Short mmCIF file of C-alpha atoms and ligand atoms in Angstrom, two decimals:
data_model
loop_
_atom_site.label_atom_id
_atom_site.label_comp_id
_atom_site.label_asym_id
_atom_site.label_seq_id
_atom_site.Cartn_x
_atom_site.Cartn_y
_atom_site.Cartn_z
CA UNK A 185 104.80 66.33 65.02
CA UNK A 186 101.44 66.15 66.77
CA UNK A 187 100.55 62.59 67.83
CA UNK A 188 96.91 61.52 68.06
CA UNK A 189 95.78 58.18 69.42
CA UNK A 190 92.58 56.55 68.21
CA UNK A 191 90.37 53.82 69.70
CA UNK A 192 88.06 51.84 67.42
CA UNK A 193 84.88 50.41 68.95
CA UNK A 194 83.73 47.55 66.72
CA UNK A 195 85.67 45.88 63.94
CA UNK A 196 82.87 44.99 61.56
CA UNK A 197 83.01 45.99 57.91
CA UNK A 198 83.40 49.73 58.63
CA UNK A 199 85.66 49.29 61.69
CA UNK A 200 87.94 46.91 59.78
CA UNK A 201 88.08 49.30 56.82
CA UNK A 202 88.91 52.19 59.16
CA UNK A 203 91.70 50.19 60.80
CA UNK A 204 93.18 49.27 57.42
CA UNK A 205 92.99 52.80 55.99
CA UNK A 206 94.51 54.38 59.12
CA UNK A 207 97.38 51.92 59.39
CA UNK A 208 98.14 51.78 55.66
CA UNK A 209 98.12 55.57 55.28
CA UNK A 210 99.90 56.49 58.53
CA UNK A 211 103.05 57.73 56.79
CA UNK A 212 100.99 59.51 54.14
CA UNK A 213 99.05 61.46 56.78
CA UNK A 214 102.29 62.31 58.54
CA UNK A 215 103.60 63.92 55.40
CA UNK A 216 100.37 65.49 54.15
CA UNK A 217 98.62 66.43 57.42
CA UNK A 218 101.62 66.75 59.74
CA UNK A 219 99.91 64.50 62.24
CA UNK A 220 100.81 61.00 63.40
CA UNK A 221 97.56 59.07 63.89
CA UNK A 222 97.95 55.71 65.59
CA UNK A 223 95.39 53.10 66.56
CA UNK A 224 95.99 52.77 70.29
CA UNK A 225 93.20 50.38 71.11
CA UNK A 226 90.32 48.37 69.71
CA UNK A 227 87.23 47.02 71.41
CA UNK A 228 85.97 43.93 69.62
CA UNK A 229 84.81 40.68 71.21
CA UNK A 230 85.22 38.41 68.16
CA UNK A 231 88.68 36.81 68.40
CA UNK A 232 88.57 35.53 64.82
CA UNK A 233 88.03 39.05 63.52
CA UNK A 234 91.00 40.35 65.54
CA UNK A 235 93.13 37.59 64.04
CA UNK A 236 91.84 38.20 60.54
CA UNK A 237 92.87 41.86 60.75
CA UNK A 238 96.22 40.99 62.34
CA UNK A 239 95.55 43.19 65.37
CA UNK A 240 98.45 43.41 67.82
CA UNK A 241 97.22 41.92 71.09
CA UNK A 242 98.70 44.84 73.04
CA UNK A 243 96.02 47.14 71.67
CA UNK A 244 93.02 44.92 72.44
CA UNK A 245 90.81 46.38 75.19
CA UNK A 246 88.15 44.51 77.07
CA UNK A 247 85.88 47.35 78.24
CA UNK A 248 84.86 50.91 77.47
CA UNK A 249 86.28 51.92 80.87
CA UNK A 250 89.69 50.71 79.73
CA UNK A 251 89.35 52.77 76.52
CA UNK A 252 88.27 55.88 78.44
CA UNK A 253 91.11 55.64 80.93
CA UNK A 254 93.79 55.31 78.27
CA UNK A 255 95.60 58.68 78.21
CA UNK A 256 96.95 58.01 74.71
CA UNK A 257 93.45 57.86 73.23
CA UNK A 258 92.22 61.25 72.06
CA UNK A 259 89.58 60.16 69.54
CA UNK A 260 87.09 57.33 69.94
CA UNK A 261 85.63 55.88 66.74
CA UNK A 262 82.24 54.25 67.26
CA UNK A 263 81.41 51.95 64.36
CA UNK A 264 79.32 49.35 66.17
CA UNK A 265 75.83 50.35 64.99
CA UNK A 266 72.58 50.11 66.95
CA UNK A 267 71.62 52.24 69.91
CA UNK A 268 72.94 50.27 72.85
CA UNK A 269 75.62 49.81 73.99
CA UNK A 270 76.88 52.35 71.42
CA UNK A 271 75.13 55.26 73.16
CA UNK A 272 76.54 54.35 76.57
CA UNK A 273 80.04 54.03 75.08
CA UNK A 274 79.88 57.30 73.14
CA UNK A 275 78.62 59.24 76.17
CA UNK A 276 81.34 57.68 78.34
CA UNK A 277 84.01 58.73 75.84
CA UNK A 278 82.68 62.30 75.60
CA UNK A 279 82.42 62.62 79.39
CA UNK A 280 86.07 61.67 79.54
CA UNK A 281 86.92 64.50 77.15
CA UNK A 282 87.54 62.26 74.16
CA UNK A 283 86.17 63.38 70.81
CA UNK A 284 83.99 60.88 69.00
CA UNK A 285 83.70 59.94 65.34
CA UNK A 286 80.65 57.83 64.59
CA UNK A 287 79.07 56.12 61.60
CA UNK A 288 75.96 55.26 63.60
CA UNK A 289 72.97 56.90 61.87
CA UNK A 290 70.34 55.46 64.20
CA UNK A 291 72.21 56.69 67.27
CA UNK A 292 72.90 60.14 65.86
CA UNK A 293 69.42 60.52 64.44
CA UNK A 294 67.75 59.64 67.74
CA UNK A 295 70.23 61.11 70.24
CA UNK A 296 72.35 63.61 68.29
CA UNK A 297 71.19 66.51 70.45
CA UNK A 298 72.17 64.80 73.70
CA UNK A 299 75.50 63.72 72.24
CA UNK A 300 76.32 67.23 71.02
CA UNK A 301 75.35 68.81 74.34
CA UNK A 302 77.61 66.34 76.14
CA UNK A 303 80.44 67.04 73.71
CA UNK A 304 80.10 70.82 74.22
CA UNK A 305 80.06 70.43 78.00
CA UNK A 306 83.29 68.45 77.91
CA UNK A 307 84.94 70.59 75.25
CA UNK A 308 85.33 67.87 72.68
CA UNK A 309 83.95 67.15 69.24
CA UNK A 310 81.41 64.77 67.75
CA UNK A 311 81.76 63.99 64.06
CA UNK A 312 79.29 62.01 61.98
CA UNK A 313 80.09 62.28 58.28
CA UNK A 314 79.81 58.49 57.92
CA UNK A 315 76.24 58.38 59.24
CA UNK A 316 74.80 59.44 55.87
CA UNK A 317 75.62 58.08 52.42
CA UNK A 318 78.98 56.58 53.35
CA UNK A 319 81.78 58.04 51.30
CA UNK A 320 79.72 60.87 49.82
CA UNK A 321 80.83 64.03 51.68
CA UNK A 322 77.41 65.53 52.31
CA UNK A 323 77.48 66.30 56.06
CA UNK A 324 80.42 68.66 55.99
CA UNK A 325 79.18 70.13 52.73
CA UNK A 326 75.97 71.09 54.56
CA UNK A 327 77.75 72.09 57.78
CA UNK A 328 80.39 74.23 56.11
CA UNK A 329 80.37 74.82 52.40
CA UNK A 330 76.66 75.51 51.91
CA UNK A 331 76.15 77.66 55.01
CA UNK A 332 75.83 80.73 52.81
CA UNK A 333 72.61 79.38 51.35
CA UNK A 334 69.01 79.11 52.33
CA UNK A 335 68.36 75.58 51.21
CA UNK A 336 64.91 75.02 49.77
CA UNK A 337 65.14 71.35 48.94
CA UNK A 338 67.24 68.24 49.26
CA UNK A 339 66.43 65.10 47.28
CA UNK A 340 68.48 61.98 47.42
CA UNK A 341 69.02 58.37 46.61
CA UNK A 342 70.42 57.61 50.03
CA UNK A 343 70.08 53.85 50.22
CA UNK A 344 72.25 51.71 47.98
CA UNK A 345 70.43 48.43 48.55
CA UNK A 346 67.09 49.69 47.31
CA UNK A 347 68.72 51.55 44.44
CA UNK A 348 70.38 48.32 43.35
CA UNK A 349 67.09 46.41 43.51
CA UNK A 350 65.14 49.07 41.61
CA UNK A 351 67.91 49.37 39.00
CA UNK A 352 67.76 45.62 38.35
CA UNK A 353 63.96 45.65 38.20
CA UNK A 354 64.15 48.53 35.71
CA UNK A 355 67.05 47.58 33.44
CA UNK A 356 66.86 43.79 33.53
CA UNK A 357 63.13 43.37 34.19
CA UNK A 358 63.94 41.33 37.31
CA UNK A 359 61.33 40.56 39.92
CA UNK A 360 61.70 42.17 43.34
CA UNK A 361 62.59 38.81 44.93
CA UNK A 362 65.28 37.98 42.35
CA UNK A 363 66.81 41.45 42.55
CA UNK A 364 66.85 41.29 46.35
CA UNK A 365 68.50 37.83 46.25
CA UNK A 366 71.17 39.18 43.89
CA UNK A 367 71.76 42.21 46.15
CA UNK A 368 72.17 39.84 49.10
CA UNK A 369 74.59 37.60 47.16
CA UNK A 370 76.71 40.66 46.35
CA UNK A 371 76.74 41.77 49.99
CA UNK A 372 74.75 44.97 49.34
CA UNK A 373 71.64 43.80 51.16
CA UNK A 374 71.59 42.32 54.65
CA UNK A 375 70.21 38.84 55.33
CA UNK A 376 67.35 40.65 57.02
CA UNK A 377 66.77 43.47 54.53
CA UNK A 378 63.85 45.15 56.34
CA UNK A 379 65.69 48.32 57.44
CA UNK A 380 66.67 49.03 53.84
CA UNK A 381 63.67 47.86 51.82
CA UNK A 382 61.11 49.32 54.22
CA UNK A 383 62.85 52.70 54.09
CA UNK A 384 63.93 52.99 57.76
CA UNK A 385 67.61 53.43 56.87
CA UNK A 386 66.72 56.26 54.49
CA UNK A 387 64.45 57.85 57.11
CA UNK A 388 67.28 58.04 59.68
CA UNK A 389 69.58 59.60 57.11
CA UNK A 390 66.93 62.04 55.90
CA UNK A 391 66.28 63.15 59.47
CA UNK A 392 69.96 64.07 59.85
CA UNK A 393 70.32 65.67 56.42
CA UNK A 394 67.10 67.69 56.52
CA UNK A 395 67.87 68.90 60.05
CA UNK A 396 71.19 70.22 58.78
CA UNK A 397 69.71 71.66 55.60
CA UNK A 398 66.93 73.54 57.38
CA UNK A 399 68.73 74.43 60.66
CA UNK A 400 66.12 72.72 62.74
CA UNK A 401 65.44 69.31 64.16
CA UNK A 402 63.36 67.04 61.97
CA UNK A 403 62.31 64.10 64.16
CA UNK A 404 62.60 60.84 62.26
CA UNK A 405 59.15 59.76 63.48
CA UNK A 406 57.62 62.63 61.51
CA UNK A 407 59.05 61.50 58.19
CA UNK A 408 56.53 59.87 55.86
CA UNK A 409 57.82 56.45 54.80
CA UNK A 410 56.97 53.89 52.13
CA UNK A 411 59.40 51.12 51.21
CA UNK A 412 59.85 49.34 47.88
CA UNK A 413 58.35 45.93 48.68
CA UNK A 414 55.03 46.74 47.04
CA UNK A 415 56.44 48.28 43.88
CA UNK A 416 54.84 46.55 40.87
CA UNK A 417 57.20 45.80 37.97
CA UNK A 418 54.40 46.79 35.60
CA UNK A 419 54.42 50.35 36.99
CA UNK A 420 58.18 50.57 36.43
CA UNK A 421 57.55 49.58 32.81
CA UNK A 422 54.63 51.98 32.28
CA UNK A 423 56.71 54.71 33.91
CA UNK A 424 59.53 54.07 31.47
CA UNK A 425 57.13 54.47 28.55
CA UNK A 426 56.25 57.89 30.00
CA UNK A 427 59.93 58.83 30.30
CA UNK A 428 60.25 58.21 34.05
CA UNK A 429 62.71 56.24 36.14
CA UNK A 430 61.69 54.82 39.51
CA UNK A 431 63.86 55.55 42.55
CA UNK A 432 63.40 55.33 46.29
CA UNK A 433 63.80 59.05 46.90
CA UNK A 434 64.29 60.82 50.19
CA UNK A 435 62.79 64.27 49.78
CA UNK A 436 62.95 67.29 52.07
CA UNK A 437 61.39 70.59 51.02
CA UNK A 438 61.08 73.82 52.91
CA UNK A 439 57.74 75.22 51.75
CA UNK A 440 55.54 78.11 52.85
CA UNK A 441 53.09 75.61 54.39
CA UNK A 442 55.76 73.72 56.34
CA UNK A 443 58.56 71.26 55.85
CA UNK A 444 57.82 68.21 53.68
CA UNK A 445 59.92 65.20 54.59
CA UNK A 446 59.25 61.89 52.93
CA UNK A 447 60.80 58.66 51.70
CA UNK A 448 58.90 56.73 49.05
CA UNK A 449 59.19 55.16 45.60
CA UNK A 450 59.15 58.07 43.18
CA UNK A 451 59.16 58.61 39.45
CA UNK A 452 61.65 61.14 38.17
CA UNK A 453 62.16 62.30 34.64
CA UNK A 454 64.78 60.28 32.78
CA UNK A 455 66.61 63.55 32.11
CA UNK A 456 67.01 64.42 35.82
CA UNK A 457 70.59 63.87 37.11
CA UNK A 458 69.28 61.51 39.81
CA UNK A 459 67.81 59.22 37.13
CA UNK A 460 71.33 58.29 36.02
CA UNK A 461 72.35 57.16 39.52
CA UNK A 462 72.21 53.40 39.14
CA UNK A 463 73.19 50.17 40.89
CA UNK A 464 74.23 50.66 44.52
CA UNK A 465 75.33 54.26 44.03
CA UNK A 466 73.92 57.14 46.06
CA UNK A 467 73.47 60.82 45.31
CA UNK A 468 72.13 63.90 47.06
CA UNK A 469 70.71 66.77 45.00
CA UNK A 470 70.54 70.04 46.90
CA UNK A 471 68.97 73.33 45.88
CA UNK A 472 70.11 76.53 47.62
CA UNK A 473 69.30 80.15 46.89
CA UNK A 474 72.87 81.09 46.03
CA UNK A 475 74.33 77.91 44.62
CA UNK A 476 71.26 76.82 42.66
CA UNK A 477 71.35 73.06 42.11
CA UNK A 478 74.27 70.89 43.15
CA UNK A 479 74.65 67.11 43.34
CA UNK A 480 76.99 64.88 45.31
CA UNK A 481 77.43 61.33 44.03
CA UNK A 482 79.25 58.20 45.13
CA UNK A 483 79.14 54.96 47.07
CA UNK A 484 77.05 55.17 50.21
CA UNK A 485 78.19 51.98 51.86
CA UNK A 486 80.97 49.44 51.97
CA UNK A 487 84.25 48.95 53.77
CA UNK A 488 86.41 51.61 52.13
CA UNK A 489 83.85 54.23 51.04
CA UNK A 490 82.53 54.43 54.60
CA UNK A 491 86.05 54.28 56.06
CA UNK A 492 86.87 57.25 53.80
CA UNK A 493 84.23 59.29 55.65
CA UNK A 494 85.29 58.03 59.10
CA UNK A 495 88.98 58.73 58.47
CA UNK A 496 88.18 62.15 57.00
CA UNK A 497 86.48 62.98 60.30
CA UNK A 498 89.40 61.59 62.32
CA UNK A 499 91.85 63.77 60.40
CA UNK A 500 89.60 66.82 60.71
CA UNK A 501 89.29 66.25 64.45
CA UNK A 502 93.04 65.65 64.80
CA UNK A 503 93.88 68.88 63.01
CA UNK A 504 91.22 71.24 64.45
CA UNK A 505 90.51 72.40 67.99
CA UNK A 506 87.55 74.64 67.27
CA UNK A 507 84.93 71.92 67.19
CA UNK A 508 82.06 72.47 64.82
CA UNK A 509 78.62 71.65 66.23
CA UNK A 510 75.48 71.24 64.19
CA UNK A 511 73.54 74.47 63.67
CA UNK A 512 70.18 72.99 64.74
CA UNK A 513 68.28 75.87 66.24
CA UNK A 514 65.06 74.50 67.68
CA UNK A 515 66.75 71.50 69.31
CA UNK A 516 64.24 69.02 70.70
CA UNK A 517 61.23 71.23 71.35
CA UNK A 518 58.24 69.14 70.36
CA UNK A 519 56.26 70.66 67.56
CA UNK A 520 58.74 73.50 67.03
CA UNK A 521 58.94 72.69 63.37
CA UNK A 522 55.81 72.64 61.22
CA UNK A 523 55.77 69.42 59.19
CA UNK A 524 53.33 69.27 56.30
CA UNK A 525 51.95 65.95 55.12
CA UNK A 526 49.85 67.57 52.41
CA UNK A 527 52.69 67.08 49.91
CA UNK A 528 52.74 68.98 46.67
CA UNK A 529 53.62 66.78 43.74
CA UNK A 530 52.55 65.41 40.42
CA UNK A 531 51.07 61.92 40.62
CA UNK A 532 51.12 58.82 38.47
CA UNK A 533 47.89 56.95 39.09
CA UNK A 534 47.11 53.53 37.63
CA UNK A 535 43.47 52.57 37.49
CA UNK A 536 42.04 49.20 36.55
CA UNK A 537 38.97 50.35 34.65
CA UNK A 538 36.13 48.66 32.87
CA UNK A 539 36.47 49.27 29.16
CA UNK A 540 33.10 50.88 28.47
CA UNK A 541 31.73 54.26 27.62
CA UNK A 542 31.53 56.89 30.36
CA UNK A 543 34.14 55.35 32.67
CA UNK A 544 36.94 57.75 31.72
CA UNK A 545 34.71 60.79 32.09
CA UNK A 546 33.60 59.68 35.56
CA UNK A 547 37.22 59.13 36.65
CA UNK A 548 38.09 62.55 35.23
CA UNK A 549 35.15 64.07 37.14
CA UNK A 550 36.44 62.66 40.44
CA UNK A 551 39.76 64.43 39.82
CA UNK A 552 38.08 67.58 38.63
CA UNK A 553 35.97 67.79 41.83
CA UNK A 554 39.26 68.02 43.75
CA UNK A 555 40.57 70.66 41.33
CA UNK A 556 43.21 68.22 40.09
CA UNK A 557 44.34 68.88 36.57
CA UNK A 558 45.24 65.77 34.58
CA UNK A 559 48.29 66.22 32.35
CA UNK A 560 48.34 62.85 30.57
CA UNK A 561 46.10 59.84 30.14
CA UNK A 562 47.25 56.54 28.64
CA UNK A 563 45.02 53.54 28.22
CA UNK A 564 46.75 50.26 27.56
CA UNK A 565 45.36 48.04 24.87
CA UNK A 566 44.58 44.96 26.91
CA UNK A 567 41.09 43.55 26.77
CA UNK A 568 40.18 41.24 29.60
CA UNK A 569 37.12 43.06 30.82
CA UNK A 570 39.22 45.71 32.51
CA UNK A 571 42.07 47.82 31.17
CA UNK A 572 44.97 49.59 32.84
CA UNK A 573 44.54 53.33 32.56
CA UNK A 574 47.39 55.62 33.59
CA UNK A 575 46.77 59.22 34.59
CA UNK A 576 49.53 61.70 35.34
CA UNK A 577 48.45 64.84 37.13
CA UNK A 578 49.85 68.34 37.12
CA UNK A 579 51.28 69.33 40.52
CA UNK A 580 48.57 69.03 43.13
CA UNK A 581 48.15 68.25 46.82
CA UNK A 582 48.35 64.85 48.45
CA UNK A 583 45.05 65.33 50.30
CA UNK A 584 43.20 66.13 47.07
CA UNK A 585 44.57 62.99 45.43
CA UNK A 586 43.58 60.86 48.39
CA UNK A 587 40.01 62.22 48.23
CA UNK A 588 39.71 61.63 44.49
CA UNK A 589 41.07 58.10 44.84
CA UNK A 590 38.64 57.37 47.65
CA UNK A 591 35.76 58.56 45.48
CA UNK A 592 36.84 56.37 42.55
CA UNK A 593 37.36 53.29 44.72
CA UNK A 594 34.07 53.69 46.56
CA UNK A 595 31.95 54.39 43.50
CA UNK A 596 30.18 51.76 41.44
CA UNK A 597 32.20 52.72 38.38
CA UNK A 598 33.81 49.33 38.07
CA UNK A 599 37.18 51.06 38.40
CA UNK A 600 39.82 50.80 41.03
CA UNK A 601 43.02 52.76 41.69
CA UNK A 602 45.76 50.16 42.08
CA UNK A 603 48.93 52.28 42.15
CA UNK A 604 49.76 55.83 43.22
CA UNK A 605 53.32 56.97 42.64
CA UNK A 606 54.51 60.50 43.28
CA UNK A 607 56.41 62.17 40.47
CA UNK A 608 59.30 64.46 41.47
CA UNK A 609 61.46 66.97 39.71
N1 HSE B 63 72.36 49.65 54.09
C1 HSE B 63 72.68 50.95 53.62
C2 HSE B 63 72.47 51.03 52.12
C3 HSE B 63 74.08 51.38 53.92
O1 HSE B 63 72.09 50.05 51.50
O2 HSE B 63 72.67 52.10 51.58
C4 HSE B 63 74.27 51.76 55.35
O3 HSE B 63 73.46 52.84 55.68
#
């Protein structure tokens, strides 16, 4: 039977889960995969964590050089997170001819090209299923199963923390702060939640997923980003009355005027499959010319869901020699991909308007001047001098909306646009 030795760099939540899954399923993989996968070494400075996991002291390494010089190690699993020293360690492993499995989205998003070129040069593989939406098998689906398609769009709920917070704000009417505190207490949100709630985590993942979907390189810096911190509970409630559910959506569309890539709070129709994805669950909804619409759903984070993706890659690597590299065609050439920020979408627009004659017609005129067609208007029955007025547009362009909003806010109408939420689907 083929024997494959593995090194694990980092024994945090994902590294610990990977160690447990590999050791507990060793006999199972021998019988199902005909391969004996053993953990030959671990690199982890925290002694208490090594003790907690019951790691045999014979497999504890003290440096990446020690890992790289171990002839029994064929696959290096990098589950440390962050760019450095993870990048240095991954490059060292690849240069020593060891294939790498990583869960590090920031590293892969920023340096995937360099890592793949190094892997090719040294005839080894780099696998990154766990970088995006944890246990949901979207990377290999894009790399392999959907290759027969031209993919026109990919929309996803790809951050569990923000989905949990928005679900609680929607279903239980919680405030943002209370929902965040609950997510932190449950271990979904970090103590410092910025990367999740500001949308950076989703941006890294969308860069990887959209690059795969469109066979190009979508630089993460080019992705439009809005987090959920400024979402007003009242908009979630008005949206519900209109039949919408609010989600932090990551959207990538291949359009005739360029690629749209964006992460922002979005209303989707309550009947859309993504609307039913609640709590900390994730889902990716992909549209291809042959397959039509397809959706992958599951847990995007956590010890075992993420270990499921890492171990899947380890087994794939251990049982294949023809390494599969990402089909990005324009690599890192600056500007090689045309990114459009003039998004096409419907818009939910909340205006605080004075309740007097002529105000609605002037607001409508501002939209009309930008050729924006209004699909729905709702005026709430609150009389305190000004009233909330909700307008939902037919699909239009982002730039036109921005111009109309500027006109309304700069006029002496006594009206002000207070919320703009894009409507998808
Ligand atoms: N923090 C992420 C989330 C998981 O909440 O989905 C890791 O990417």
